[in-house]
CSV table of N, CA, C and O in Angstrom, one decimal:
chain,number,residue,atom,x,y,z
A,1,MET,N,-4.3,30.0,65.6
A,1,MET,CA,-4.9,30.7,64.5
A,1,MET,C,-6.3,30.0,64.3
A,1,MET,O,-6.3,28.7,64.2
A,2,GLY,N,-7.3,30.7,64.1
A,2,GLY,CA,-8.6,30.1,63.9
A,2,GLY,C,-8.9,29.7,62.5
A,2,GLY,O,-8.1,30.0,61.6
A,3,ASN,N,-10.1,29.1,62.3
A,3,ASN,CA,-10.5,28.7,61.0
A,3,ASN,C,-11.0,30.0,60.2
A,3,ASN,O,-11.5,30.9,60.9
A,4,VAL,N,-10.9,30.0,58.9
A,4,VAL,CA,-11.4,31.1,58.1
A,4,VAL,C,-12.7,30.6,57.4
A,4,VAL,O,-12.7,29.7,56.7
A,5,ALA,N,-13.8,31.3,57.7
A,5,ALA,CA,-15.0,31.0,57.0
A,5,ALA,C,-15.1,31.8,55.8
A,5,ALA,O,-14.8,33.0,55.8
A,6,ILE,N,-15.4,31.1,54.7
A,6,ILE,CA,-15.5,31.8,53.4
A,6,ILE,C,-16.7,31.3,52.6
A,6,ILE,O,-17.3,30.3,53.0
A,7,GLY,N,-17.1,32.1,51.6
A,7,GLY,CA,-18.2,31.7,50.8
A,7,GLY,C,-17.9,30.6,49.8
A,7,GLY,O,-16.7,30.4,49.4
A,8,VAL,N,-18.9,29.9,49.3
A,8,VAL,CA,-18.7,28.8,48.3
A,8,VAL,C,-18.1,29.4,47.1
A,8,VAL,O,-17.3,28.7,46.5
A,9,GLU,N,-18.3,30.6,46.7
A,9,GLU,CA,-17.7,31.1,45.5
A,9,GLU,C,-16.2,31.3,45.6
A,9,GLU,O,-15.5,31.4,44.6
A,10,ASP,N,-15.7,31.2,46.8
A,10,ASP,CA,-14.2,31.3,47.0
A,10,ASP,C,-13.5,30.0,46.8
A,10,ASP,O,-12.3,29.9,46.8
A,11,LEU,N,-14.3,28.9,46.8
A,11,LEU,CA,-13.7,27.6,46.7
A,11,LEU,C,-13.8,27.0,45.3
A,11,LEU,O,-14.7,26.2,45.1
A,12,GLU,N,-12.9,27.3,44.5
A,12,GLU,CA,-13.0,26.8,43.1
A,12,GLU,C,-12.8,25.3,43.1
A,12,GLU,O,-11.9,24.8,43.8
A,13,GLY,N,-13.7,24.6,42.5
A,13,GLY,CA,-13.6,23.1,42.3
A,13,GLY,C,-14.0,22.4,43.5
A,13,GLY,O,-13.9,21.1,43.6
A,14,GLU,N,-14.5,23.0,44.6
A,14,GLU,CA,-15.0,22.3,45.7
A,14,GLU,C,-16.5,22.3,45.8
A,14,GLU,O,-17.1,23.3,45.4
A,15,ASP,N,-17.1,21.2,46.2
A,15,ASP,CA,-18.5,21.1,46.3
A,15,ASP,C,-19.0,21.8,47.6
A,15,ASP,O,-18.3,21.7,48.7
A,16,PRO,N,-20.1,22.5,47.6
A,16,PRO,CA,-20.6,23.1,48.8
A,16,PRO,C,-20.9,22.0,49.8
A,16,PRO,O,-21.3,20.9,49.5
A,17,GLY,N,-20.5,22.3,51.1
A,17,GLY,CA,-20.6,21.4,52.1
A,17,GLY,C,-19.4,20.5,52.3
A,17,GLY,O,-19.3,19.8,53.4
A,18,GLU,N,-18.5,20.5,51.4
A,18,GLU,CA,-17.3,19.6,51.5
A,18,GLU,C,-16.5,19.9,52.7
A,18,GLU,O,-16.0,19.0,53.4
A,19,ASN,N,-16.3,21.1,53.1
A,19,ASN,CA,-15.5,21.5,54.2
A,19,ASN,C,-16.3,22.2,55.3
A,19,ASN,O,-15.8,23.0,56.0
A,20,ASP,N,-17.6,21.8,55.4
A,20,ASP,CA,-18.4,22.4,56.5
A,20,ASP,C,-18.0,21.9,57.8
A,20,ASP,O,-17.7,20.8,58.0
A,21,ASP,N,-18.2,22.8,58.9
A,21,ASP,CA,-18.0,22.3,60.2
A,21,ASP,C,-19.4,21.9,60.8
A,21,ASP,O,-20.3,21.8,60.0
A,22,ASP,N,-19.4,21.6,62.0
A,22,ASP,CA,-20.7,21.1,62.6
A,22,ASP,C,-21.8,22.1,62.5
A,22,ASP,O,-23.0,21.7,62.6
A,23,ASN,N,-21.5,23.4,62.3
A,23,ASN,CA,-22.6,24.4,62.2
A,23,ASN,C,-22.9,24.7,60.8
A,23,ASN,O,-23.7,25.6,60.5
A,24,GLY,N,-22.3,24.0,59.8
A,24,GLY,CA,-22.6,24.2,58.4
A,24,GLY,C,-21.9,25.3,57.8
A,24,GLY,O,-22.2,25.8,56.7
A,25,VAL,N,-20.9,25.9,58.5
A,25,VAL,CA,-20.1,27.0,58.0
A,25,VAL,C,-19.0,26.4,57.2
A,25,VAL,O,-18.2,25.6,57.7
A,26,GLY,N,-18.8,26.9,55.9
A,26,GLY,CA,-17.7,26.4,55.1
A,26,GLY,C,-16.4,26.9,55.5
A,26,GLY,O,-16.3,28.1,55.9
A,27,LYS,N,-15.4,26.1,55.5
A,27,LYS,CA,-14.0,26.5,55.8
A,27,LYS,C,-13.1,26.0,54.8
A,27,LYS,O,-13.2,24.8,54.4
A,28,ALA,N,-12.2,26.8,54.4
A,28,ALA,CA,-11.2,26.3,53.4
A,28,ALA,C,-9.8,26.1,54.1
A,28,ALA,O,-9.5,26.7,55.1
A,29,ASP,N,-9.1,25.2,53.6
A,29,ASP,CA,-7.7,25.0,54.1
A,29,ASP,C,-6.9,26.2,53.8
A,29,ASP,O,-6.9,26.7,52.7
A,30,LEU,N,-6.2,26.7,54.8
A,30,LEU,CA,-5.5,27.9,54.7
A,30,LEU,C,-4.3,27.8,53.7
A,30,LEU,O,-4.0,28.7,53.0
A,31,LYS,N,-3.8,26.6,53.5
A,31,LYS,CA,-2.8,26.4,52.5
A,31,LYS,C,-3.3,26.6,51.1
A,31,LYS,O,-2.7,27.2,50.3
A,32,THR,N,-4.5,26.1,50.9
A,32,THR,CA,-5.2,26.3,49.6
A,32,THR,C,-5.4,27.8,49.3
A,32,THR,O,-5.1,28.3,48.2
A,33,LEU,N,-5.9,28.5,50.3
A,33,LEU,CA,-6.1,29.9,50.2
A,33,LEU,C,-4.8,30.7,50.0
A,33,LEU,O,-4.7,31.6,49.1
A,34,ALA,N,-3.7,30.3,50.7
A,34,ALA,CA,-2.4,30.9,50.6
A,34,ALA,C,-1.8,30.8,49.2
A,34,ALA,O,-1.0,31.6,48.8
A,35,LYS,N,-2.1,29.7,48.5
A,35,LYS,CA,-1.5,29.5,47.2
A,35,LYS,C,-1.9,30.5,46.2
A,35,LYS,O,-1.2,30.8,45.3
A,36,GLY,N,-3.1,31.1,46.5
A,36,GLY,CA,-3.6,32.2,45.6
A,36,GLY,C,-3.1,33.6,45.9
A,36,GLY,O,-3.4,34.5,45.2
A,37,ILE,N,-2.3,33.7,46.9
A,37,ILE,CA,-1.8,35.0,47.3
A,37,ILE,C,-0.4,35.1,46.8
A,37,ILE,O,0.5,34.3,47.1
A,38,GLY,N,-0.1,36.2,46.1
A,38,GLY,CA,1.2,36.5,45.6
A,38,GLY,C,2.0,37.5,46.4
A,38,GLY,O,1.5,38.1,47.3
A,39,GLY,N,3.2,37.7,46.0
A,39,GLY,CA,4.1,38.6,46.7
A,39,GLY,C,3.5,40.1,46.7
A,39,GLY,O,3.7,40.8,47.6
A,40,LYS,N,2.9,40.4,45.6
A,40,LYS,CA,2.3,41.8,45.5
A,40,LYS,C,1.2,42.0,46.5
A,40,LYS,O,1.2,43.1,47.1
A,41,GLN,N,0.4,41.0,46.7
A,41,GLN,CA,-0.7,41.2,47.7
A,41,GLN,C,-0.2,41.3,49.1
A,41,GLN,O,-0.6,42.1,49.9
A,42,ILE,N,0.9,40.5,49.4
A,42,ILE,CA,1.5,40.5,50.7
A,42,ILE,C,2.1,41.9,50.9
A,42,ILE,O,1.9,42.6,52.0
A,43,GLU,N,2.8,42.4,49.9
A,43,GLU,CA,3.4,43.7,50.0
A,43,GLU,C,2.4,44.8,50.1
A,43,GLU,O,2.6,45.8,50.9
A,44,ASP,N,1.3,44.7,49.5
A,44,ASP,CA,0.2,45.7,49.6
A,44,ASP,C,-0.3,45.8,51.0
A,44,ASP,O,-0.7,46.9,51.4
A,45,VAL,N,-0.4,44.7,51.7
A,45,VAL,CA,-0.9,44.7,53.1
A,45,VAL,C,0.2,45.2,54.0
A,45,VAL,O,0.0,46.1,54.8
A,46,LEU,N,1.4,44.8,53.8
A,46,LEU,CA,2.5,45.1,54.7
A,46,LEU,C,3.0,46.6,54.6
A,46,LEU,O,3.5,47.1,55.5
A,47,LYS,N,2.8,47.2,53.4
A,47,LYS,CA,3.3,48.5,53.2
A,47,LYS,C,2.8,49.6,54.1
A,47,LYS,O,3.3,50.6,54.3
A,48,HIS,N,1.7,49.2,54.8
A,48,HIS,CA,1.1,50.2,55.8
A,48,HIS,C,1.6,49.9,57.2
A,48,HIS,O,1.3,50.7,58.1
A,49,ASP,N,2.4,48.9,57.4
A,49,ASP,CA,3.0,48.6,58.7
A,49,ASP,C,4.3,49.2,58.9
A,49,ASP,O,5.2,49.1,58.1
A,50,LYS,N,4.5,49.9,60.0
A,50,LYS,CA,5.7,50.6,60.3
A,50,LYS,C,6.9,49.6,60.4
A,50,LYS,O,8.0,50.0,60.0
A,51,ARG,N,6.7,48.4,60.9
A,51,ARG,CA,7.7,47.4,61.0
A,51,ARG,C,8.3,47.0,59.6
A,51,ARG,O,9.4,46.7,59.4
A,52,TYR,N,7.4,47.2,58.6
A,52,TYR,CA,7.8,46.9,57.2
A,52,TYR,C,8.5,48.1,56.6
A,52,TYR,O,9.6,48.0,56.0
A,53,ARG,N,7.9,49.3,56.8
A,53,ARG,CA,8.5,50.5,56.2
A,53,ARG,C,9.8,50.9,56.8
A,53,ARG,O,10.6,51.5,56.1
A,54,VAL,N,10.1,50.5,58.0
A,54,VAL,CA,11.4,50.8,58.6
A,54,VAL,C,12.6,50.3,57.8
A,54,VAL,O,13.7,50.8,57.9
A,55,PHE,N,12.3,49.3,56.9
A,55,PHE,CA,13.4,48.6,56.1
A,55,PHE,C,13.3,49.1,54.7
A,55,PHE,O,13.8,48.4,53.8
A,56,ASP,N,12.7,50.2,54.4
A,56,ASP,CA,12.6,50.7,53.0
A,56,ASP,C,14.0,50.9,52.4
A,56,ASP,O,14.1,50.9,51.2
A,57,HIS,N,15.0,51.2,53.2
A,57,HIS,CA,16.3,51.4,52.7
A,57,HIS,C,17.0,50.1,52.2
A,57,HIS,O,18.0,50.2,51.5
A,58,ILE,N,16.4,48.9,52.5
A,58,ILE,CA,17.0,47.6,52.1
A,58,ILE,C,15.9,46.7,51.6
A,58,ILE,O,15.6,45.7,52.2
A,59,PRO,N,15.2,47.1,50.5
A,59,PRO,CA,14.0,46.4,50.1
A,59,PRO,C,14.3,44.9,49.6
A,59,PRO,O,13.5,44.0,49.8
A,60,GLU,N,15.5,44.7,49.0
A,60,GLU,CA,15.8,43.3,48.6
A,60,GLU,C,16.0,42.4,49.8
A,60,GLU,O,15.5,41.3,49.8
A,61,GLU,N,16.6,42.9,50.8
A,61,GLU,CA,16.8,42.1,52.0
A,61,GLU,C,15.5,41.8,52.7
A,61,GLU,O,15.2,40.7,53.2
A,62,ARG,N,14.7,42.8,52.8
A,62,ARG,CA,13.3,42.7,53.4
A,62,ARG,C,12.5,41.7,52.6
A,62,ARG,O,11.8,40.8,53.3
A,63,ALA,N,12.5,41.7,51.3
A,63,ALA,CA,11.8,40.7,50.5
A,63,ALA,C,12.3,39.3,50.8
A,63,ALA,O,11.5,38.4,50.9
A,64,GLY,N,13.6,39.2,51.0
A,64,GLY,CA,14.2,37.9,51.3
A,64,GLY,C,13.7,37.4,52.6
A,64,GLY,O,13.4,36.2,52.8
A,65,TRP,N,13.6,38.3,53.6
A,65,TRP,CA,13.1,37.9,55.0
A,65,TRP,C,11.6,37.4,54.9
A,65,TRP,O,11.3,36.4,55.5
A,66,ILE,N,10.8,38.1,54.1
A,66,ILE,CA,9.4,37.7,53.9
A,66,ILE,C,9.4,36.3,53.3
A,66,ILE,O,8.6,35.4,53.7
A,67,LYS,N,10.2,36.1,52.2
A,67,LYS,CA,10.1,34.8,51.5
A,67,LYS,C,10.6,33.7,52.4
A,67,LYS,O,9.9,32.6,52.5
A,68,VAL,N,11.6,33.9,53.2
A,68,VAL,CA,12.1,32.9,54.1
A,68,VAL,C,11.0,32.6,55.2
A,68,VAL,O,10.7,31.4,55.5
A,69,THR,N,10.3,33.6,55.7
A,69,THR,CA,9.3,33.4,56.7
A,69,THR,C,8.1,32.6,56.1
A,69,THR,O,7.6,31.7,56.7
A,70,LEU,N,7.7,32.9,54.9
A,70,LEU,CA,6.6,32.2,54.2
A,70,LEU,C,7.1,30.7,53.9
A,70,LEU,O,6.3,29.8,54.1
A,71,ASP,N,8.3,30.5,53.4
A,71,ASP,CA,8.8,29.2,53.2
A,71,ASP,C,8.8,28.4,54.5
A,71,ASP,O,8.4,27.2,54.5
A,72,PHE,N,9.2,29.0,55.6
A,72,PHE,CA,9.3,28.3,56.9
A,72,PHE,C,8.0,27.9,57.4
A,72,PHE,O,7.8,26.8,57.9
A,73,SER,N,7.0,28.8,57.2
A,73,SER,CA,5.6,28.5,57.7
A,73,SER,C,5.0,27.3,56.9
A,73,SER,O,4.3,26.6,57.4
A,74,VAL,N,5.4,27.2,55.6
A,74,VAL,CA,4.9,26.1,54.8
A,74,VAL,C,5.5,24.8,55.4
A,74,VAL,O,4.8,23.8,55.5
A,75,ILE,N,6.8,24.8,55.7
A,75,ILE,CA,7.5,23.6,56.3
A,75,ILE,C,6.9,23.2,57.6
A,75,ILE,O,6.6,22.1,57.9
A,76,ILE,N,6.6,24.2,58.5
A,76,ILE,CA,6.0,23.9,59.8
A,76,ILE,C,4.7,23.3,59.6
A,76,ILE,O,4.3,22.4,60.4
A,77,ASP,N,3.9,23.8,58.7
A,77,ASP,CA,2.5,23.3,58.5
A,77,ASP,C,2.5,21.8,58.0
A,77,ASP,O,1.6,21.1,58.2
A,78,THR,N,3.6,21.3,57.5
A,78,THR,CA,3.7,20.0,57.0
A,78,THR,C,4.1,19.0,58.1
A,78,THR,O,4.0,17.8,57.9
A,79,ILE,N,4.6,19.5,59.2
A,79,ILE,CA,5.0,18.7,60.3
A,79,ILE,C,3.8,18.2,61.1
A,79,ILE,O,2.9,18.8,61.4
């Protein structure tokens, strides 16, 4: 996964240039960005995906799978 370039206005509490790469492009830590994303935003993106919709008949279980996947990705990032 590549770096995400974002504008200074997206980095609350960070000084401009703090996370710049060699080209002067600002990059935020994906963990920091992910903290601002809630379940509703994830669901809004996934609801257009056929792999998500195929489990419309078991929404609670599907939500659990997403939560486990997100929790697992946080654990992997700390290793």
